[in-house]
JSON list of C-alpha atoms in Angstrom, two decimals:
[
{"chain": "H", "resi": 1, "resn": "MET", "atom": "CA", "xyz": [34.01, 17.65, 5.48]},
{"chain": "H", "resi": 2, "resn": "GLU", "atom": "CA", "xyz": [30.90, 15.49, 5.38]},
{"chain": "H", "resi": 3, "resn": "HIS", "atom": "CA", "xyz": [28.99, 18.03, 7.21]},
{"chain": "H", "resi": 4, "resn": "ALA", "atom": "CA", "xyz": [29.99, 20.69, 4.86]},
{"chain": "H", "resi": 5, "resn": "GLU", "atom": "CA", "xyz": [28.56, 18.89, 1.88]},
{"chain": "H", "resi": 6, "resn": "PHE", "atom": "CA", "xyz": [25.45, 17.65, 3.58]},
{"chain": "H", "resi": 7, "resn": "PRO", "atom": "CA", "xyz": [22.56, 18.66, 1.35]},
{"chain": "H", "resi": 8, "resn": "GLN", "atom": "CA", "xyz": [19.62, 20.70, 2.51]},
{"chain": "H", "resi": 9, "resn": "ILE", "atom": "CA", "xyz": [16.53, 18.82, 0.91]},
{"chain": "H", "resi": 10, "resn": "SER", "atom": "CA", "xyz": [13.23, 20.53, 1.22]},
{"chain": "H", "resi": 11, "resn": "PRO", "atom": "CA", "xyz": [10.13, 18.79, 2.80]},
{"chain": "H", "resi": 12, "resn": "GLU", "atom": "CA", "xyz": [8.42, 19.33, -0.57]},
{"chain": "H", "resi": 13, "resn": "THR", "atom": "CA", "xyz": [11.05, 17.14, -2.28]},
{"chain": "H", "resi": 14, "resn": "PHE", "atom": "CA", "xyz": [10.31, 14.22, -0.07]},
{"chain": "H", "resi": 15, "resn": "ALA", "atom": "CA", "xyz": [6.61, 14.82, -0.23]},
{"chain": "H", "resi": 16, "resn": "TYR", "atom": "CA", "xyz": [6.84, 14.83, -3.99]},
{"chain": "H", "resi": 17, "resn": "TRP", "atom": "CA", "xyz": [8.47, 11.36, -3.90]},
{"chain": "H", "resi": 18, "resn": "GLU", "atom": "CA", "xyz": [5.78, 10.26, -1.61]},
{"chain": "H", "resi": 19, "resn": "LEU", "atom": "CA", "xyz": [3.12, 11.50, -4.05]},
{"chain": "H", "resi": 20, "resn": "LYS", "atom": "CA", "xyz": [4.85, 9.63, -6.89]},
{"chain": "H", "resi": 21, "resn": "GLU", "atom": "CA", "xyz": [4.12, 6.29, -5.10]},
{"chain": "H", "resi": 22, "resn": "ASP", "atom": "CA", "xyz": [0.30, 6.96, -5.38]},
{"chain": "H", "resi": 23, "resn": "PRO", "atom": "CA", "xyz": [-1.41, 4.84, -7.97]},
{"chain": "H", "resi": 24, "resn": "SER", "atom": "CA", "xyz": [-3.27, 8.00, -9.22]},
{"chain": "H", "resi": 25, "resn": "TYR", "atom": "CA", "xyz": [-0.07, 9.89, -9.92]},
{"chain": "H", "resi": 26, "resn": "PRO", "atom": "CA", "xyz": [-0.02, 9.47, -13.64]},
{"chain": "H", "resi": 27, "resn": "ARG", "atom": "CA", "xyz": [-3.42, 11.25, -13.65]},
{"chain": "H", "resi": 28, "resn": "ILE", "atom": "CA", "xyz": [-2.27, 14.28, -11.59]},
{"chain": "H", "resi": 29, "resn": "PRO", "atom": "CA", "xyz": [-1.64, 17.27, -14.02]},
{"chain": "H", "resi": 30, "resn": "LYS", "atom": "CA", "xyz": [1.78, 18.85, -13.51]},
{"chain": "H", "resi": 31, "resn": "GLU", "atom": "CA", "xyz": [0.17, 22.18, -12.46]},
{"chain": "H", "resi": 32, "resn": "GLU", "atom": "CA", "xyz": [-1.65, 20.43, -9.68]},
{"chain": "H", "resi": 33, "resn": "ARG", "atom": "CA", "xyz": [1.26, 18.61, -8.04]},
{"chain": "H", "resi": 34, "resn": "LEU", "atom": "CA", "xyz": [2.58, 21.44, -5.96]},
{"chain": "H", "resi": 35, "resn": "ARG", "atom": "CA", "xyz": [-0.87, 22.34, -4.79]},
{"chain": "H", "resi": 36, "resn": "LEU", "atom": "CA", "xyz": [-1.44, 18.77, -3.58]},
{"chain": "H", "resi": 37, "resn": "ILE", "atom": "CA", "xyz": [1.97, 18.65, -1.84]},
{"chain": "H", "resi": 38, "resn": "ARG", "atom": "CA", "xyz": [1.38, 22.02, -0.09]},
{"chain": "H", "resi": 39, "resn": "ALA", "atom": "CA", "xyz": [-2.19, 21.02, 0.95]},
{"chain": "H", "resi": 40, "resn": "GLY", "atom": "CA", "xyz": [-0.86, 17.80, 2.56]},
{"chain": "H", "resi": 41, "resn": "ILE", "atom": "CA", "xyz": [2.00, 19.55, 4.36]},
{"chain": "H", "resi": 42, "resn": "ASP", "atom": "CA", "xyz": [-0.36, 22.36, 5.48]},
{"chain": "H", "resi": 43, "resn": "ALA", "atom": "CA", "xyz": [-2.83, 19.79, 6.88]},
{"chain": "H", "resi": 44, "resn": "GLY", "atom": "CA", "xyz": [-0.16, 18.09, 9.05]},
{"chain": "H", "resi": 45, "resn": "GLU", "atom": "CA", "xyz": [1.39, 21.39, 10.29]},
{"chain": "H", "resi": 46, "resn": "ARG", "atom": "CA", "xyz": [-2.11, 22.82, 11.24]},
{"chain": "H", "resi": 47, "resn": "MET", "atom": "CA", "xyz": [-2.70, 19.75, 13.45]},
{"chain": "H", "resi": 48, "resn": "ALA", "atom": "CA", "xyz": [0.81, 19.90, 14.91]},
{"chain": "H", "resi": 49, "resn": "ASP", "atom": "CA", "xyz": [0.34, 23.50, 15.97]},
{"chain": "H", "resi": 50, "resn": "ALA", "atom": "CA", "xyz": [-3.09, 22.54, 17.40]},
{"chain": "H", "resi": 51, "resn": "TYR", "atom": "CA", "xyz": [-1.69, 19.85, 19.61]},
{"chain": "H", "resi": 52, "resn": "ARG", "atom": "CA", "xyz": [1.62, 21.41, 20.37]},
{"chain": "H", "resi": 53, "resn": "ALA", "atom": "CA", "xyz": [1.03, 21.43, 24.19]},
{"chain": "H", "resi": 54, "resn": "GLU", "atom": "CA", "xyz": [-0.54, 17.96, 24.45]},
{"chain": "H", "resi": 55, "resn": "ASP", "atom": "CA", "xyz": [0.78, 14.59, 25.53]},
{"chain": "H", "resi": 56, "resn": "LEU", "atom": "CA", "xyz": [0.25, 12.48, 22.43]},
{"chain": "H", "resi": 57, "resn": "GLU", "atom": "CA", "xyz": [0.61, 9.11, 24.01]},
{"chain": "H", "resi": 58, "resn": "ARG", "atom": "CA", "xyz": [-1.91, 10.03, 26.82]},
{"chain": "H", "resi": 59, "resn": "LEU", "atom": "CA", "xyz": [-4.48, 11.19, 24.31]},
{"chain": "H", "resi": 60, "resn": "MET", "atom": "CA", "xyz": [-4.29, 7.97, 22.51]},
{"chain": "H", "resi": 61, "resn": "LYS", "atom": "CA", "xyz": [-4.49, 5.84, 25.54]},
{"chain": "H", "resi": 62, "resn": "GLU", "atom": "CA", "xyz": [-7.56, 7.74, 26.78]},
{"chain": "H", "resi": 63, "resn": "ASP", "atom": "CA", "xyz": [-9.16, 6.67, 23.52]},
{"chain": "H", "resi": 64, "resn": "GLY", "atom": "CA", "xyz": [-8.40, 3.03, 24.41]},
{"chain": "H", "resi": 65, "resn": "VAL", "atom": "CA", "xyz": [-5.36, 2.72, 22.16]},
{"chain": "H", "resi": 66, "resn": "VAL", "atom": "CA", "xyz": [-2.79, 0.11, 23.44]},
{"chain": "H", "resi": 67, "resn": "LEU", "atom": "CA", "xyz": [0.89, 1.01, 22.78]},
{"chain": "H", "resi": 68, "resn": "HIS", "atom": "CA", "xyz": [3.17, -2.05, 22.22]},
{"chain": "H", "resi": 69, "resn": "ARG", "atom": "CA", "xyz": [7.03, -1.51, 22.24]},
{"chain": "H", "resi": 70, "resn": "PHE", "atom": "CA", "xyz": [8.57, -4.48, 20.70]},
{"chain": "H", "resi": 71, "resn": "THR", "atom": "CA", "xyz": [12.17, -5.55, 21.66]},
{"chain": "H", "resi": 72, "resn": "GLU", "atom": "CA", "xyz": [12.89, -7.32, 18.43]},
{"chain": "H", "resi": 73, "resn": "PRO", "atom": "CA", "xyz": [13.19, -5.55, 14.99]},
{"chain": "H", "resi": 74, "resn": "SER", "atom": "CA", "xyz": [10.18, -5.35, 12.75]},
{"chain": "H", "resi": 75, "resn": "PRO", "atom": "CA", "xyz": [10.18, -8.39, 10.29]},
{"chain": "H", "resi": 76, "resn": "ILE", "atom": "CA", "xyz": [9.36, -6.11, 7.53]},
{"chain": "H", "resi": 77, "resn": "GLY", "atom": "CA", "xyz": [11.58, -3.05, 8.49]},
{"chain": "H", "resi": 78, "resn": "ILE", "atom": "CA", "xyz": [8.71, -0.68, 9.57]},
{"chain": "H", "resi": 79, "resn": "HIS", "atom": "CA", "xyz": [9.11, 1.95, 12.27]},
{"chain": "H", "resi": 80, "resn": "ALA", "atom": "CA", "xyz": [5.68, 1.71, 13.67]},
{"chain": "H", "resi": 81, "resn": "GLN", "atom": "CA", "xyz": [2.04, 0.89, 12.70]},
{"chain": "H", "resi": 82, "resn": "ILE", "atom": "CA", "xyz": [-1.34, 1.71, 13.87]},
{"chain": "H", "resi": 83, "resn": "GLN", "atom": "CA", "xyz": [-4.50, -0.45, 13.75]},
{"chain": "H", "resi": 84, "resn": "TYR", "atom": "CA", "xyz": [-7.79, 1.26, 14.42]},
{"chain": "H", "resi": 85, "resn": "GLY", "atom": "CA", "xyz": [-11.21, -0.29, 13.74]},
{"chain": "H", "resi": 86, "resn": "ASP", "atom": "CA", "xyz": [-13.10, -3.68, 14.10]},
{"chain": "H", "resi": 87, "resn": "GLY", "atom": "CA", "xyz": [-12.69, -3.55, 17.75]},
{"chain": "H", "resi": 88, "resn": "VAL", "atom": "CA", "xyz": [-8.82, -3.15, 17.61]},
{"chain": "H", "resi": 89, "resn": "LYS", "atom": "CA", "xyz": [-6.97, 0.07, 18.71]},
{"chain": "H", "resi": 90, "resn": "SER", "atom": "CA", "xyz": [-3.28, -0.33, 18.98]},
{"chain": "H", "resi": 91, "resn": "VAL", "atom": "CA", "xyz": [0.12, 1.17, 17.98]},
{"chain": "H", "resi": 92, "resn": "ASP", "atom": "CA", "xyz": [3.18, -1.01, 17.51]},
{"chain": "H", "resi": 93, "resn": "LEU", "atom": "CA", "xyz": [6.44, 0.76, 17.92]},
{"chain": "H", "resi": 94, "resn": "PHE", "atom": "CA", "xyz": [9.96, -0.81, 17.10]},
{"chain": "H", "resi": 95, "resn": "PRO", "atom": "CA", "xyz": [12.82, 0.71, 19.12]},
{"chain": "H", "resi": 96, "resn": "GLU", "atom": "CA", "xyz": [15.31, -1.41, 17.31]},
{"chain": "H", "resi": 97, "resn": "THR", "atom": "CA", "xyz": [14.47, 0.50, 14.10]},
{"chain": "H", "resi": 98, "resn": "ALA", "atom": "CA", "xyz": [15.10, 3.70, 15.97]},
{"chain": "H", "resi": 99, "resn": "LYS", "atom": "CA", "xyz": [18.62, 2.51, 16.80]},
{"chain": "H", "resi": 100, "resn": "GLN", "atom": "CA", "xyz": [19.28, 1.94, 13.10]},
{"chain": "H", "resi": 101, "resn": "LEU", "atom": "CA", "xyz": [18.29, 5.44, 12.39]},
{"chain": "H", "resi": 102, "resn": "GLU", "atom": "CA", "xyz": [20.45, 6.74, 15.20]},
{"chain": "H", "resi": 103, "resn": "ALA", "atom": "CA", "xyz": [23.48, 5.00, 13.64]},
{"chain": "H", "resi": 104, "resn": "VAL", "atom": "CA", "xyz": [22.93, 6.34, 10.15]},
{"chain": "H", "resi": 105, "resn": "MET", "atom": "CA", "xyz": [22.39, 9.82, 11.44]},
{"chain": "H", "resi": 106, "resn": "HIS", "atom": "CA", "xyz": [25.44, 9.87, 13.74]},
{"chain": "H", "resi": 107, "resn": "SER", "atom": "CA", "xyz": [27.81, 11.20, 11.06]},
{"chain": "H", "resi": 108, "resn": "THR", "atom": "CA", "xyz": [25.40, 14.03, 9.85]},
{"chain": "H", "resi": 109, "resn": "PRO", "atom": "CA", "xyz": [24.84, 17.43, 11.35]},
{"chain": "H", "resi": 110, "resn": "TYR", "atom": "CA", "xyz": [21.88, 16.00, 13.10]},
{"chain": "H", "resi": 111, "resn": "PRO", "atom": "CA", "xyz": [22.92, 13.12, 15.49]},
{"chain": "H", "resi": 112, "resn": "TYR", "atom": "CA", "xyz": [19.51, 12.22, 16.93]},
{"chain": "H", "resi": 113, "resn": "SER", "atom": "CA", "xyz": [19.12, 9.65, 19.56]},
{"chain": "H", "resi": 114, "resn": "ALA", "atom": "CA", "xyz": [17.07, 6.43, 19.22]},
{"chain": "H", "resi": 115, "resn": "ARG", "atom": "CA", "xyz": [14.85, 7.84, 21.86]},
{"chain": "H", "resi": 116, "resn": "GLN", "atom": "CA", "xyz": [14.14, 10.96, 19.75]},
{"chain": "H", "resi": 117, "resn": "PHE", "atom": "CA", "xyz": [13.33, 8.71, 16.79]},
{"chain": "H", "resi": 118, "resn": "GLU", "atom": "CA", "xyz": [10.93, 6.80, 18.89]},
{"chain": "H", "resi": 119, "resn": "GLN", "atom": "CA", "xyz": [9.10, 10.13, 19.67]},
{"chain": "H", "resi": 120, "resn": "MET", "atom": "CA", "xyz": [9.04, 10.76, 15.90]},
{"chain": "H", "resi": 121, "resn": "PHE", "atom": "CA", "xyz": [7.49, 7.30, 15.23]},
{"chain": "H", "resi": 122, "resn": "LEU", "atom": "CA", "xyz": [4.77, 8.09, 17.92]},
{"chain": "H", "resi": 123, "resn": "ALA", "atom": "CA", "xyz": [3.98, 11.50, 16.44]},
{"chain": "H", "resi": 124, "resn": "HIS", "atom": "CA", "xyz": [3.64, 9.95, 12.97]},
{"chain": "H", "resi": 125, "resn": "GLU", "atom": "CA", "xyz": [1.13, 7.37, 14.26]},
{"chain": "H", "resi": 126, "resn": "PHE", "atom": "CA", "xyz": [-0.60, 9.92, 16.28]},
{"chain": "H", "resi": 127, "resn": "TYR", "atom": "CA", "xyz": [-1.55, 11.88, 13.17]},
{"chain": "H", "resi": 128, "resn": "HIS", "atom": "CA", "xyz": [-2.98, 8.68, 11.66]},
{"chain": "H", "resi": 129, "resn": "TRP", "atom": "CA", "xyz": [-4.97, 8.19, 14.91]},
{"chain": "H", "resi": 130, "resn": "LEU", "atom": "CA", "xyz": [-6.40, 11.61, 14.35]},
{"chain": "H", "resi": 131, "resn": "GLU", "atom": "CA", "xyz": [-7.46, 10.56, 10.87]},
{"chain": "H", "resi": 132, "resn": "TYR", "atom": "CA", "xyz": [-8.91, 7.15, 11.81]},
{"chain": "H", "resi": 133, "resn": "SER", "atom": "CA", "xyz": [-10.80, 8.43, 14.93]},
{"chain": "H", "resi": 134, "resn": "GLY", "atom": "CA", "xyz": [-12.33, 11.20, 12.81]},
{"chain": "H", "resi": 135, "resn": "ARG", "atom": "CA", "xyz": [-10.67, 14.06, 14.59]},
{"chain": "H", "resi": 136, "resn": "THR", "atom": "CA", "xyz": [-9.11, 15.37, 11.42]},
{"chain": "H", "resi": 137, "resn": "PRO", "atom": "CA", "xyz": [-10.88, 14.76, 8.08]},
{"chain": "H", "resi": 138, "resn": "LEU", "atom": "CA", "xyz": [-7.82, 15.26, 5.69]},
{"chain": "H", "resi": 139, "resn": "ARG", "atom": "CA", "xyz": [-9.75, 15.09, 2.47]},
{"chain": "H", "resi": 140, "resn": "ALA", "atom": "CA", "xyz": [-12.38, 17.46, 3.56]},
{"chain": "H", "resi": 141, "resn": "GLY", "atom": "CA", "xyz": [-10.03, 20.38, 3.22]},
{"chain": "H", "resi": 142, "resn": "ILE", "atom": "CA", "xyz": [-8.47, 19.56, -0.09]},
{"chain": "H", "resi": 143, "resn": "LYS", "atom": "CA", "xyz": [-10.08, 20.37, -3.44]},
{"chain": "H", "resi": 144, "resn": "PRO", "atom": "CA", "xyz": [-10.23, 16.87, -5.38]},
{"chain": "H", "resi": 145, "resn": "LEU", "atom": "CA", "xyz": [-8.93, 16.28, -8.81]},
{"chain": "H", "resi": 146, "resn": "ARG", "atom": "CA", "xyz": [-11.23, 15.63, -11.72]},
{"chain": "H", "resi": 147, "resn": "HIS", "atom": "CA", "xyz": [-10.63, 12.85, -14.22]},
{"chain": "H", "resi": 148, "resn": "LYS", "atom": "CA", "xyz": [-12.71, 11.15, -16.73]},
{"chain": "H", "resi": 149, "resn": "LEU", "atom": "CA", "xyz": [-12.67, 7.21, -16.57]},
{"chain": "H", "resi": 150, "resn": "PHE", "atom": "CA", "xyz": [-12.36, 5.85, -19.96]},
{"chain": "H", "resi": 151, "resn": "GLY", "atom": "CA", "xyz": [-12.42, 9.31, -21.26]},
{"chain": "H", "resi": 152, "resn": "LEU", "atom": "CA", "xyz": [-16.06, 9.44, -20.59]},
{"chain": "H", "resi": 153, "resn": "ILE", "atom": "CA", "xyz": [-17.22, 9.10, -16.96]},
{"chain": "H", "resi": 154, "resn": "PRO", "atom": "CA", "xyz": [-16.58, 12.04, -14.65]},
{"chain": "H", "resi": 155, "resn": "HIS", "atom": "CA", "xyz": [-14.63, 10.93, -11.55]},
{"chain": "H", "resi": 156, "resn": "HIS", "atom": "CA", "xyz": [-13.35, 13.01, -8.62]},
{"chain": "H", "resi": 157, "resn": "PHE", "atom": "CA", "xyz": [-10.32, 11.66, -6.53]},
{"chain": "H", "resi": 158, "resn": "THR", "atom": "CA", "xyz": [-7.85, 12.70, -3.90]},
{"chain": "H", "resi": 159, "resn": "PRO", "atom": "CA", "xyz": [-4.50, 10.92, -3.71]},
{"chain": "H", "resi": 160, "resn": "CYS", "atom": "CA", "xyz": [-4.33, 8.44, -0.84]},
{"chain": "H", "resi": 161, "resn": "ARG", "atom": "CA", "xyz": [-0.56, 9.39, -0.22]},
{"chain": "H", "resi": 162, "resn": "LEU", "atom": "CA", "xyz": [-1.67, 12.77, 1.00]},
{"chain": "H", "resi": 163, "resn": "SER", "atom": "CA", "xyz": [-2.15, 10.99, 4.24]},
{"chain": "H", "resi": 164, "resn": "GLU", "atom": "CA", "xyz": [1.39, 10.10, 4.59]},
{"chain": "H", "resi": 165, "resn": "ILE", "atom": "CA", "xyz": [2.57, 13.56, 3.43]},
{"chain": "H", "resi": 166, "resn": "ALA", "atom": "CA", "xyz": [0.44, 15.11, 6.26]},
{"chain": "H", "resi": 167, "resn": "ALA", "atom": "CA", "xyz": [1.77, 12.64, 8.80]},
{"chain": "H", "resi": 168, "resn": "HIS", "atom": "CA", "xyz": [5.35, 13.34, 8.11]},
{"chain": "H", "resi": 169, "resn": "ALA", "atom": "CA", "xyz": [4.56, 17.20, 8.04]},
{"chain": "H", "resi": 170, "resn": "PHE", "atom": "CA", "xyz": [3.01, 16.75, 11.41]},
{"chain": "H", "resi": 171, "resn": "THR", "atom": "CA", "xyz": [6.05, 14.88, 12.61]},
{"chain": "H", "resi": 172, "resn": "ASN", "atom": "CA", "xyz": [8.40, 17.48, 11.37]},
{"chain": "H", "resi": 173, "resn": "ARG", "atom": "CA", "xyz": [6.50, 20.30, 12.93]},
{"chain": "H", "resi": 174, "resn": "PHE", "atom": "CA", "xyz": [5.52, 18.79, 16.23]},
{"chain": "H", "resi": 175, "resn": "CYS", "atom": "CA", "xyz": [9.08, 17.26, 16.87]},
{"chain": "H", "resi": 176, "resn": "ARG", "atom": "CA", "xyz": [10.63, 20.63, 15.57]},
{"chain": "H", "resi": 177, "resn": "LEU", "atom": "CA", "xyz": [13.01, 18.59, 13.29]},
{"chain": "H", "resi": 178, "resn": "PRO", "atom": "CA", "xyz": [15.79, 20.41, 11.49]},
{"chain": "H", "resi": 179, "resn": "PHE", "atom": "CA", "xyz": [15.52, 17.62, 8.79]},
{"chain": "H", "resi": 180, "resn": "ASP", "atom": "CA", "xyz": [12.62, 15.81, 7.13]},
{"chain": "H", "resi": 181, "resn": "SER", "atom": "CA", "xyz": [11.62, 12.75, 9.01]},
{"chain": "H", "resi": 182, "resn": "ARG", "atom": "CA", "xyz": [11.94, 10.63, 5.73]},
{"chain": "H", "resi": 183, "resn": "LEU", "atom": "CA", "xyz": [15.69, 11.54, 5.36]},
{"chain": "H", "resi": 184, "resn": "PRO", "atom": "CA", "xyz": [17.19, 8.84, 7.58]},
{"chain": "H", "resi": 185, "resn": "ASP", "atom": "CA", "xyz": [15.44, 6.18, 5.63]},
{"chain": "H", "resi": 186, "resn": "TYR", "atom": "CA", "xyz": [16.76, 7.40, 2.37]},
{"chain": "H", "resi": 187, "resn": "LEU", "atom": "CA", "xyz": [20.31, 7.42, 3.87]},
{"chain": "H", "resi": 188, "resn": "ILE", "atom": "CA", "xyz": [19.79, 3.77, 4.82]},
{"chain": "H", "resi": 189, "resn": "LEU", "atom": "CA", "xyz": [18.31, 2.85, 1.52]},
{"chain": "H", "resi": 190, "resn": "TYR", "atom": "CA", "xyz": [21.07, 4.15, -0.43]},
{"chain": "H", "resi": 191, "resn": "GLU", "atom": "CA", "xyz": [23.88, 2.95, 1.79]},
{"chain": "H", "resi": 192, "resn": "GLU", "atom": "CA", "xyz": [22.23, -0.58, 1.55]},
{"chain": "H", "resi": 193, "resn": "MET", "atom": "CA", "xyz": [22.78, -0.24, -2.17]},
{"chain": "H", "resi": 194, "resn": "GLY", "atom": "CA", "xyz": [26.45, 0.15, -1.53]},
{"chain": "H", "resi": 195, "resn": "LYS", "atom": "CA", "xyz": [26.76, 3.79, -2.14]},
{"chain": "H", "resi": 196, "resn": "SER", "atom": "CA", "xyz": [29.18, 5.96, -0.31]},
{"chain": "H", "resi": 197, "resn": "ARG", "atom": "CA", "xyz": [27.98, 8.90, 1.70]},
{"chain": "H", "resi": 198, "resn": "SER", "atom": "CA", "xyz": [29.12, 11.35, -1.01]},
{"chain": "H", "resi": 199, "resn": "GLU", "atom": "CA", "xyz": [27.09, 9.40, -3.50]},
{"chain": "H", "resi": 200, "resn": "VAL", "atom": "CA", "xyz": [24.16, 9.38, -1.18]},
{"chain": "H", "resi": 201, "resn": "TYR", "atom": "CA", "xyz": [24.30, 13.18, -1.04]},
{"chain": "H", "resi": 202, "resn": "ASP", "atom": "CA", "xyz": [24.36, 13.25, -4.85]},
{"chain": "H", "resi": 203, "resn": "GLU", "atom": "CA", "xyz": [21.32, 11.06, -5.03]},
{"chain": "H", "resi": 204, "resn": "LEU", "atom": "CA", "xyz": [19.49, 13.36, -2.68]},
{"chain": "H", "resi": 205, "resn": "ARG", "atom": "CA", "xyz": [20.39, 16.33, -4.71]},
{"chain": "H", "resi": 206, "resn": "THR", "atom": "CA", "xyz": [19.10, 14.62, -7.81]},
{"chain": "H", "resi": 207, "resn": "MET", "atom": "CA", "xyz": [15.77, 13.86, -6.11]},
{"chain": "H", "resi": 208, "resn": "GLN", "atom": "CA", "xyz": [15.40, 17.64, -5.33]},
{"chain": "H", "resi": 209, "resn": "ALA", "atom": "CA", "xyz": [16.24, 18.48, -8.87]},
{"chain": "H", "resi": 210, "resn": "GLN", "atom": "CA", "xyz": [13.59, 16.05, -10.17]},
{"chain": "H", "resi": 211, "resn": "TYR", "atom": "CA", "xyz": [10.98, 17.65, -7.83]},
{"chain": "H", "resi": 212, "resn": "GLN", "atom": "CA", "xyz": [11.78, 21.13, -9.06]},
{"chain": "H", "resi": 213, "resn": "ALA", "atom": "CA", "xyz": [11.57, 19.92, -12.70]},
{"chain": "H", "resi": 214, "resn": "GLU", "atom": "CA", "xyz": [8.22, 18.09, -12.23]},
{"chain": "H", "resi": 215, "resn": "CYS", "atom": "CA", "xyz": [6.36, 20.46, -9.85]},
{"chain": "H", "resi": 216, "resn": "LEU", "atom": "CA", "xyz": [7.80, 24.02, -10.25]}
]
């Protein structure tokens, strides 16, 4: 029964909620939102296609990136993080977090293993490595928005959260996911709020309706 009612939420919906977290969001005209979302997704998918046959971990290690797999959970609940610059090149992975995602997805149509989630974490950080090492200049391919500071001074900007939108799109495409890589986190978030699985699904449908109202 739960599988039958499992909602199909578009990657654009999750990208929209990502964009809403950007400090510049209030300055983004409604007619520009979908363009930015699609630009971020396209950037990530292009790079996933370009690196389809590559060993992501090997490429980062060849650049001097050190991978750390921690046995304890992240103290701040993150999946992974990359540090690149000022003489530091490292990626921290937290397999315990992957086990939490495995558990929450067990009763969905997509019972992915912790090992598969670890690969998703690695793919996400690999995209950020491409950015930080200068191999993919995300903002170079996206037309910036125009804004006037204080109503007078012309200002051009590109939302920072496009980087996250692209990284998730890279992960979705490279790992050939049948769901968006942000979905498990939303399931955990709502269940920690005490919602039933049916209520969680309703929340996800509401998210999609808001995306459609704000961007289409």
